[in-house]
XYZ file of C-alpha atoms in Angstrom:
78
model
C 92.007 90.479 102.792
C 91.834 88.063 99.460
C 94.606 88.000 96.917
C 92.378 87.458 94.176
C 92.188 90.742 92.968
C 94.865 92.320 90.529
C 96.577 95.599 91.191
C 94.814 97.228 87.979
C 91.272 96.293 89.151
C 92.231 97.226 92.676
C 93.411 100.675 91.442
C 90.434 101.332 89.322
C 88.001 100.534 92.058
C 89.885 102.447 94.564
C 90.000 105.553 92.186
C 86.409 105.372 91.537
C 85.357 105.159 95.258
C 87.441 107.938 96.110
C 85.768 109.841 93.151
C 88.844 110.322 90.961
C 88.244 110.990 87.452
C 91.223 109.089 85.676
C 92.492 105.839 86.182
C 96.175 105.603 87.487
C 99.039 104.553 85.383
C 99.881 101.597 87.617
C 102.829 100.507 85.616
C 104.458 103.968 85.791
C 103.611 104.250 89.563
C 105.153 100.767 90.147
C 108.171 101.729 88.306
C 108.584 104.935 90.259
C 108.353 102.988 93.446
C 110.930 100.559 92.264
C 113.391 103.264 91.204
C 112.880 104.919 94.688
C 113.332 101.661 96.557
C 116.390 100.617 95.153
C 117.960 104.110 94.489
C 117.180 105.424 97.867
C 115.746 102.962 100.491
C 112.827 100.620 100.390
C 110.862 102.925 102.859
C 111.389 105.620 100.005
C 108.958 103.699 97.768
C 105.603 104.699 99.359
C 106.720 108.175 100.110
C 107.943 108.789 96.705
C 104.654 107.631 95.344
C 102.718 109.903 97.609
C 104.600 112.797 96.783
C 104.418 111.942 93.146
C 100.486 111.663 93.420
C 100.365 114.987 95.342
C 102.483 116.585 92.549
C 100.268 115.050 89.854
C 97.264 116.389 91.750
C 98.758 119.885 91.213
C 99.128 119.621 87.577
C 102.480 118.195 87.106
C 102.603 115.222 84.702
C 103.605 111.863 86.106
C 106.412 111.456 83.529
C 107.623 114.813 84.588
C 107.904 113.514 88.390
C 109.490 110.243 87.276
C 112.037 112.174 85.466
C 112.904 114.291 88.035
C 113.473 111.444 90.461
C 115.707 109.585 88.165
C 117.609 112.931 87.675
C 118.191 113.324 91.291
C 119.251 109.888 91.790
C 121.656 110.006 88.684
C 122.986 113.325 90.365
C 123.655 111.679 93.576
C 125.527 108.747 91.884
C 128.049 111.490 90.436
């Protein structure tokens, strides 16, 4: 696999190949992965983004999902 493709191009191409109607918000998804990786553990990043994608597919806006993840992590810190 070549490293010549950037993340945005890859995500657009994959979304199109999967028949998705919209392009992913790459920055928001990567930020969510970072939050999960640093707030929980590295393996939480792909699982969290998968669950976020599932939630978004069910109609929950991505910003609401991110806010919930952040809220839960803050709550655990107190």
